[in-house]
mmCIF file of C-alpha atoms and ligand atoms in Angstrom:
data_model
loop_
_atom_site.group_PDB
_atom_site.id
_atom_site.type_symbol
_atom_site.label_atom_id
_atom_site.label_comp_id
_atom_site.label_asym_id
_atom_site.label_seq_id
_atom_site.Cartn_x
_atom_site.Cartn_y
_atom_site.Cartn_z
ATOM 1 C CA MET E 749 -0.033 0.075 0.091
ATOM 2 C CA ILE E 750 1.284 3.479 -0.917
ATOM 3 C CA LYS E 751 0.799 5.558 2.211
ATOM 4 C CA ILE E 752 -0.091 9.321 1.593
ATOM 5 C CA PHE E 753 -0.169 11.962 4.353
ATOM 6 C CA ILE E 754 -2.211 14.879 3.777
ATOM 7 C CA ASP E 755 -1.446 18.194 5.616
ATOM 8 C CA PRO E 756 -4.279 20.371 5.443
ATOM 9 C CA GLY E 757 -2.572 23.923 6.033
ATOM 10 C CA HIS E 758 -3.167 25.934 9.131
ATOM 11 C CA GLY E 759 -6.410 25.314 11.452
ATOM 12 C CA GLY E 760 -6.999 25.889 15.094
ATOM 13 C CA PRO E 761 -5.743 29.528 15.977
ATOM 14 C CA ASP E 762 -4.431 30.078 12.631
ATOM 15 C CA PRO E 763 -6.666 30.721 9.757
ATOM 16 C CA GLY E 764 -4.113 31.255 7.350
ATOM 17 C CA ALA E 765 -4.804 33.574 4.125
ATOM 18 C CA GLN E 766 -7.678 35.757 4.023
ATOM 19 C CA GLY E 767 -9.316 37.255 0.768
ATOM 20 C CA ASN E 768 -12.623 38.161 -0.669
ATOM 21 C CA GLY E 769 -14.218 36.775 2.488
ATOM 22 C CA VAL E 770 -12.862 33.528 2.301
ATOM 23 C CA SER E 771 -10.529 31.951 4.676
ATOM 24 C CA GLU E 772 -7.781 29.678 3.804
ATOM 25 C CA GLU E 773 -8.031 26.843 6.458
ATOM 26 C CA VAL E 774 -11.499 26.193 5.267
ATOM 27 C CA VAL E 775 -10.475 25.852 1.498
ATOM 28 C CA ASN E 776 -7.598 23.748 2.324
ATOM 29 C CA LEU E 777 -9.606 21.299 4.765
ATOM 30 C CA ASN E 778 -12.540 20.704 2.276
ATOM 31 C CA VAL E 779 -9.987 19.869 -0.748
ATOM 32 C CA SER E 780 -7.846 17.646 1.595
ATOM 33 C CA LEU E 781 -10.880 15.913 2.667
ATOM 34 C CA GLU E 782 -12.131 15.007 -0.563
ATOM 35 C CA LEU E 783 -8.447 14.432 -1.850
ATOM 36 C CA ALA E 784 -8.461 11.798 1.037
ATOM 37 C CA ARG E 785 -11.889 10.236 -0.169
ATOM 38 C CA LEU E 786 -10.551 9.778 -3.693
ATOM 39 C CA LEU E 787 -7.225 8.148 -2.799
ATOM 40 C CA ARG E 788 -8.895 5.767 -0.390
ATOM 41 C CA ASN E 789 -11.323 4.802 -2.965
ATOM 42 C CA ALA E 790 -8.086 4.049 -5.200
ATOM 43 C CA GLY E 791 -6.649 1.806 -2.748
ATOM 44 C CA PHE E 792 -4.032 4.373 -1.121
ATOM 45 C CA ASP E 793 -3.622 4.225 2.652
ATOM 46 C CA VAL E 794 -4.033 7.781 3.741
ATOM 47 C CA ARG E 795 -3.699 9.927 6.867
ATOM 48 C CA VAL E 796 -5.038 13.487 7.106
ATOM 49 C CA TYR E 797 -3.356 15.753 9.776
ATOM 50 C CA ARG E 798 -6.554 17.271 10.829
ATOM 51 C CA THR E 799 -9.968 16.284 9.694
ATOM 52 C CA THR E 800 -11.639 19.643 11.582
ATOM 53 C CA SER E 801 -10.819 23.121 11.847
ATOM 54 C CA ASP E 802 -8.694 22.341 14.808
ATOM 55 C CA GLU E 803 -7.877 18.772 15.273
ATOM 56 C CA ASN E 804 -4.472 18.093 16.295
ATOM 57 C CA VAL E 805 -3.748 21.735 15.849
ATOM 58 C CA LEU E 806 -0.808 22.988 18.210
ATOM 59 C CA ALA E 807 -1.151 26.475 19.491
ATOM 60 C CA ASN E 808 2.437 27.417 19.049
ATOM 61 C CA LYS E 809 3.026 27.617 15.300
ATOM 62 C CA ASN E 810 6.669 26.229 15.168
ATOM 63 C CA ALA E 811 5.775 23.559 17.260
ATOM 64 C CA ASP E 812 2.671 22.570 15.266
ATOM 65 C CA LEU E 813 4.303 22.707 11.845
ATOM 66 C CA ARG E 814 7.470 20.310 13.409
ATOM 67 C CA ASN E 815 4.404 17.858 14.435
ATOM 68 C CA ARG E 816 3.183 17.553 11.182
ATOM 69 C CA ALA E 817 6.208 16.607 9.742
ATOM 70 C CA GLU E 818 7.000 14.112 12.695
ATOM 71 C CA THR E 819 3.561 12.355 12.667
ATOM 72 C CA ALA E 820 4.171 11.739 9.190
ATOM 73 C CA ASN E 821 7.746 10.643 9.582
ATOM 74 C CA ARG E 822 6.292 8.120 12.365
ATOM 75 C CA TRP E 823 3.525 6.948 10.364
ATOM 76 C CA GLY E 824 6.121 6.150 7.741
ATOM 77 C CA ALA E 825 4.201 8.111 4.823
ATOM 78 C CA ASP E 826 5.644 7.327 1.318
ATOM 79 C CA TYR E 827 4.467 10.866 0.143
ATOM 80 C CA PHE E 828 3.354 14.288 2.056
ATOM 81 C CA ILE E 829 1.264 16.350 0.173
ATOM 82 C CA SER E 830 0.500 19.879 2.114
ATOM 83 C CA ILE E 831 -2.561 21.670 0.567
ATOM 84 C CA HIS E 832 -2.455 25.593 0.934
ATOM 85 C CA THR E 833 -4.081 28.644 -0.449
ATOM 86 C CA ASN E 834 -2.128 31.651 -1.417
ATOM 87 C CA SER E 835 -2.615 35.439 -1.090
ATOM 88 C CA SER E 836 -0.468 38.431 -2.715
ATOM 89 C CA GLU E 837 -0.466 42.317 -2.314
ATOM 90 C CA ARG E 838 -1.514 42.230 -6.215
ATOM 91 C CA PRO E 839 -5.063 41.463 -6.655
ATOM 92 C CA ALA E 840 -4.095 40.382 -10.299
ATOM 93 C CA ALA E 841 -1.883 37.520 -9.109
ATOM 94 C CA GLN E 842 -3.450 33.973 -10.053
ATOM 95 C CA GLY E 843 -2.666 30.351 -10.403
ATOM 96 C CA VAL E 844 -1.334 27.315 -9.157
ATOM 97 C CA GLU E 845 2.164 26.215 -7.890
ATOM 98 C CA ALA E 846 3.959 23.888 -5.664
ATOM 99 C CA TYR E 847 7.068 23.978 -3.481
ATOM 100 C CA VAL E 848 9.598 21.637 -2.442
ATOM 101 C CA TYR E 849 12.619 21.604 -0.495
ATOM 102 C CA ARG E 850 14.930 20.682 -3.184
ATOM 103 C CA LEU E 851 14.531 20.870 -6.915
ATOM 104 C CA GLY E 852 15.672 17.888 -9.208
ATOM 105 C CA THR E 853 14.043 15.244 -6.673
ATOM 106 C CA THR E 854 11.115 13.029 -6.637
ATOM 107 C CA SER E 855 9.427 15.804 -4.727
ATOM 108 C CA GLU E 856 9.924 18.217 -7.711
ATOM 109 C CA ARG E 857 8.772 15.600 -10.232
ATOM 110 C CA LEU E 858 5.386 14.568 -8.366
ATOM 111 C CA GLY E 859 5.045 18.441 -7.869
ATOM 112 C CA GLN E 860 5.092 19.050 -11.297
ATOM 113 C CA SER E 861 2.650 16.364 -12.093
ATOM 114 C CA ILE E 862 0.302 17.749 -9.698
ATOM 115 C CA VAL E 863 0.648 21.374 -10.788
ATOM 116 C CA ASN E 864 0.300 20.430 -14.371
ATOM 117 C CA SER E 865 -2.919 18.410 -13.711
ATOM 118 C CA VAL E 866 -4.317 21.283 -11.602
ATOM 119 C CA ALA E 867 -3.468 23.757 -14.524
ATOM 120 C CA GLU E 868 -5.018 21.226 -17.418
ATOM 121 C CA ASN E 869 -8.248 20.474 -15.318
ATOM 122 C CA LEU E 870 -9.081 23.831 -13.782
ATOM 123 C CA GLY E 871 -7.701 26.097 -16.511
ATOM 124 C CA SER E 872 -5.657 27.704 -13.868
ATOM 125 C CA VAL E 873 -2.285 29.624 -14.804
ATOM 126 C CA ASN E 874 0.809 26.926 -14.166
ATOM 127 C CA ARG E 875 3.241 28.804 -11.998
ATOM 128 C CA GLY E 876 5.620 25.920 -11.859
ATOM 129 C CA VAL E 877 7.450 24.203 -8.747
ATOM 130 C CA MET E 878 9.561 26.342 -6.626
ATOM 131 C CA GLN E 879 12.255 25.837 -3.844
ATOM 132 C CA ALA E 880 11.367 26.745 -0.436
ATOM 133 C CA ASN E 881 12.687 26.198 3.160
ATOM 134 C CA PHE E 882 9.491 25.492 4.746
ATOM 135 C CA ALA E 883 9.303 23.432 7.715
ATOM 136 C CA VAL E 884 7.113 20.647 7.038
ATOM 137 C CA LEU E 885 9.017 20.176 3.510
ATOM 138 C CA ARG E 886 12.463 20.314 5.399
ATOM 139 C CA ARG E 887 11.633 18.152 8.465
ATOM 140 C CA THR E 888 9.844 15.462 6.361
ATOM 141 C CA ASP E 889 11.636 12.161 5.614
ATOM 142 C CA MET E 890 9.905 11.228 2.183
ATOM 143 C CA PRO E 891 8.993 13.252 -0.921
ATOM 144 C CA ALA E 892 7.128 16.271 0.147
ATOM 145 C CA VAL E 893 5.160 19.015 -1.940
ATOM 146 C CA LEU E 894 3.246 21.739 -0.790
ATOM 147 C CA VAL E 895 0.477 22.858 -3.278
ATOM 148 C CA GLU E 896 -0.632 26.319 -3.640
ATOM 149 C CA LEU E 897 -4.393 25.780 -5.216
ATOM 150 C CA GLY E 898 -4.812 29.662 -5.918
ATOM 151 C CA TYR E 899 -5.026 33.218 -4.831
ATOM 152 C CA LEU E 900 -7.717 34.294 -2.239
ATOM 153 C CA THR E 901 -6.767 37.937 -3.095
ATOM 154 C CA ASN E 902 -7.838 37.262 -6.836
ATOM 155 C CA ALA E 903 -11.543 37.970 -7.042
ATOM 156 C CA THR E 904 -12.075 35.206 -9.512
ATOM 157 C CA GLU E 905 -9.961 32.760 -7.857
ATOM 158 C CA ALA E 906 -11.398 33.105 -4.504
ATOM 159 C CA LEU E 907 -14.936 32.724 -5.929
ATOM 160 C CA ASN E 908 -13.683 29.201 -7.528
ATOM 161 C CA LEU E 909 -11.556 28.555 -4.063
ATOM 162 C CA ASN E 910 -14.902 28.874 -2.327
ATOM 163 C CA SER E 911 -17.150 26.771 -4.576
ATOM 164 C CA PRO E 912 -17.710 23.273 -3.482
ATOM 165 C CA ALA E 913 -17.702 22.263 -7.179
ATOM 166 C CA TRP E 914 -14.424 23.849 -7.812
ATOM 167 C CA GLN E 915 -12.824 22.163 -4.557
ATOM 168 C CA ARG E 916 -14.204 18.797 -5.808
ATOM 169 C CA ALA E 917 -12.610 19.219 -9.053
ATOM 170 C CA VAL E 918 -9.146 20.576 -7.892
ATOM 171 C CA ALA E 919 -9.336 17.509 -5.433
ATOM 172 C CA ALA E 920 -9.732 15.106 -8.638
ATOM 173 C CA ALA E 921 -6.890 17.020 -10.428
ATOM 174 C CA ILE E 922 -4.409 16.838 -7.141
ATOM 175 C CA PHE E 923 -5.628 12.977 -7.342
ATOM 176 C CA GLU E 924 -5.039 12.648 -10.864
ATOM 177 C CA GLY E 925 -1.460 14.239 -11.023
ATOM 178 C CA ILE E 926 -0.414 11.930 -7.773
ATOM 179 C CA VAL E 927 -1.530 8.804 -9.590
ATOM 180 C CA ASP E 928 0.185 9.794 -13.107
ATOM 181 C CA TYR E 929 3.142 9.862 -10.962
ATOM 182 C CA THR E 930 2.881 7.210 -8.405
ATOM 183 C CA GLY E 931 0.469 4.710 -10.326
ATOM 184 C CA TYR E 932 -2.319 2.986 -8.430
ATOM 185 C CA PRO E 933 -1.416 0.933 -5.520
ATOM 186 C CA ASP E 934 -0.906 -2.859 -6.032
HETATM 187 ZN ZN1 ZN V 2419 -1.118 28.615 3.740
#
């Protein structure tokens, strides 16, 4: 069984990015739960760090990020997928992107597969995969990708990100990107 750890970004005392009346932690959670459902139906072993707004979320931000990575490490996840939603000071900023700790790795190839699938299936601008020194990427032992689904500060993308139908569609696109890279479990 391929073990996939899903990390819905933020939650608890940290709502994440806000834009156009939409809260990041809610979007991240909805998409993560739908992604988990699709992966389980396909035969993956899935664990989700938080399945509610505040489950497992520690009050201290750094301790919480460390705990997310360490929970995945202890479980022995094969892949770590962190789901986030972006914001920018420029309202025109839009599109899907992903972050990995090192380029030229399995993480980058998995991230590219996910970003390409989201861009192709949802029509989002493809901003590619970039390097970032994020704690959940640095502290995880397995290939790890942090996906930014779109920009809450962009009026059009905020409408999409807040839509249950769009949330289901982007979860399906991420699922397809994962399966394109890993194949289905045996
Ligand atoms: Zn975030």
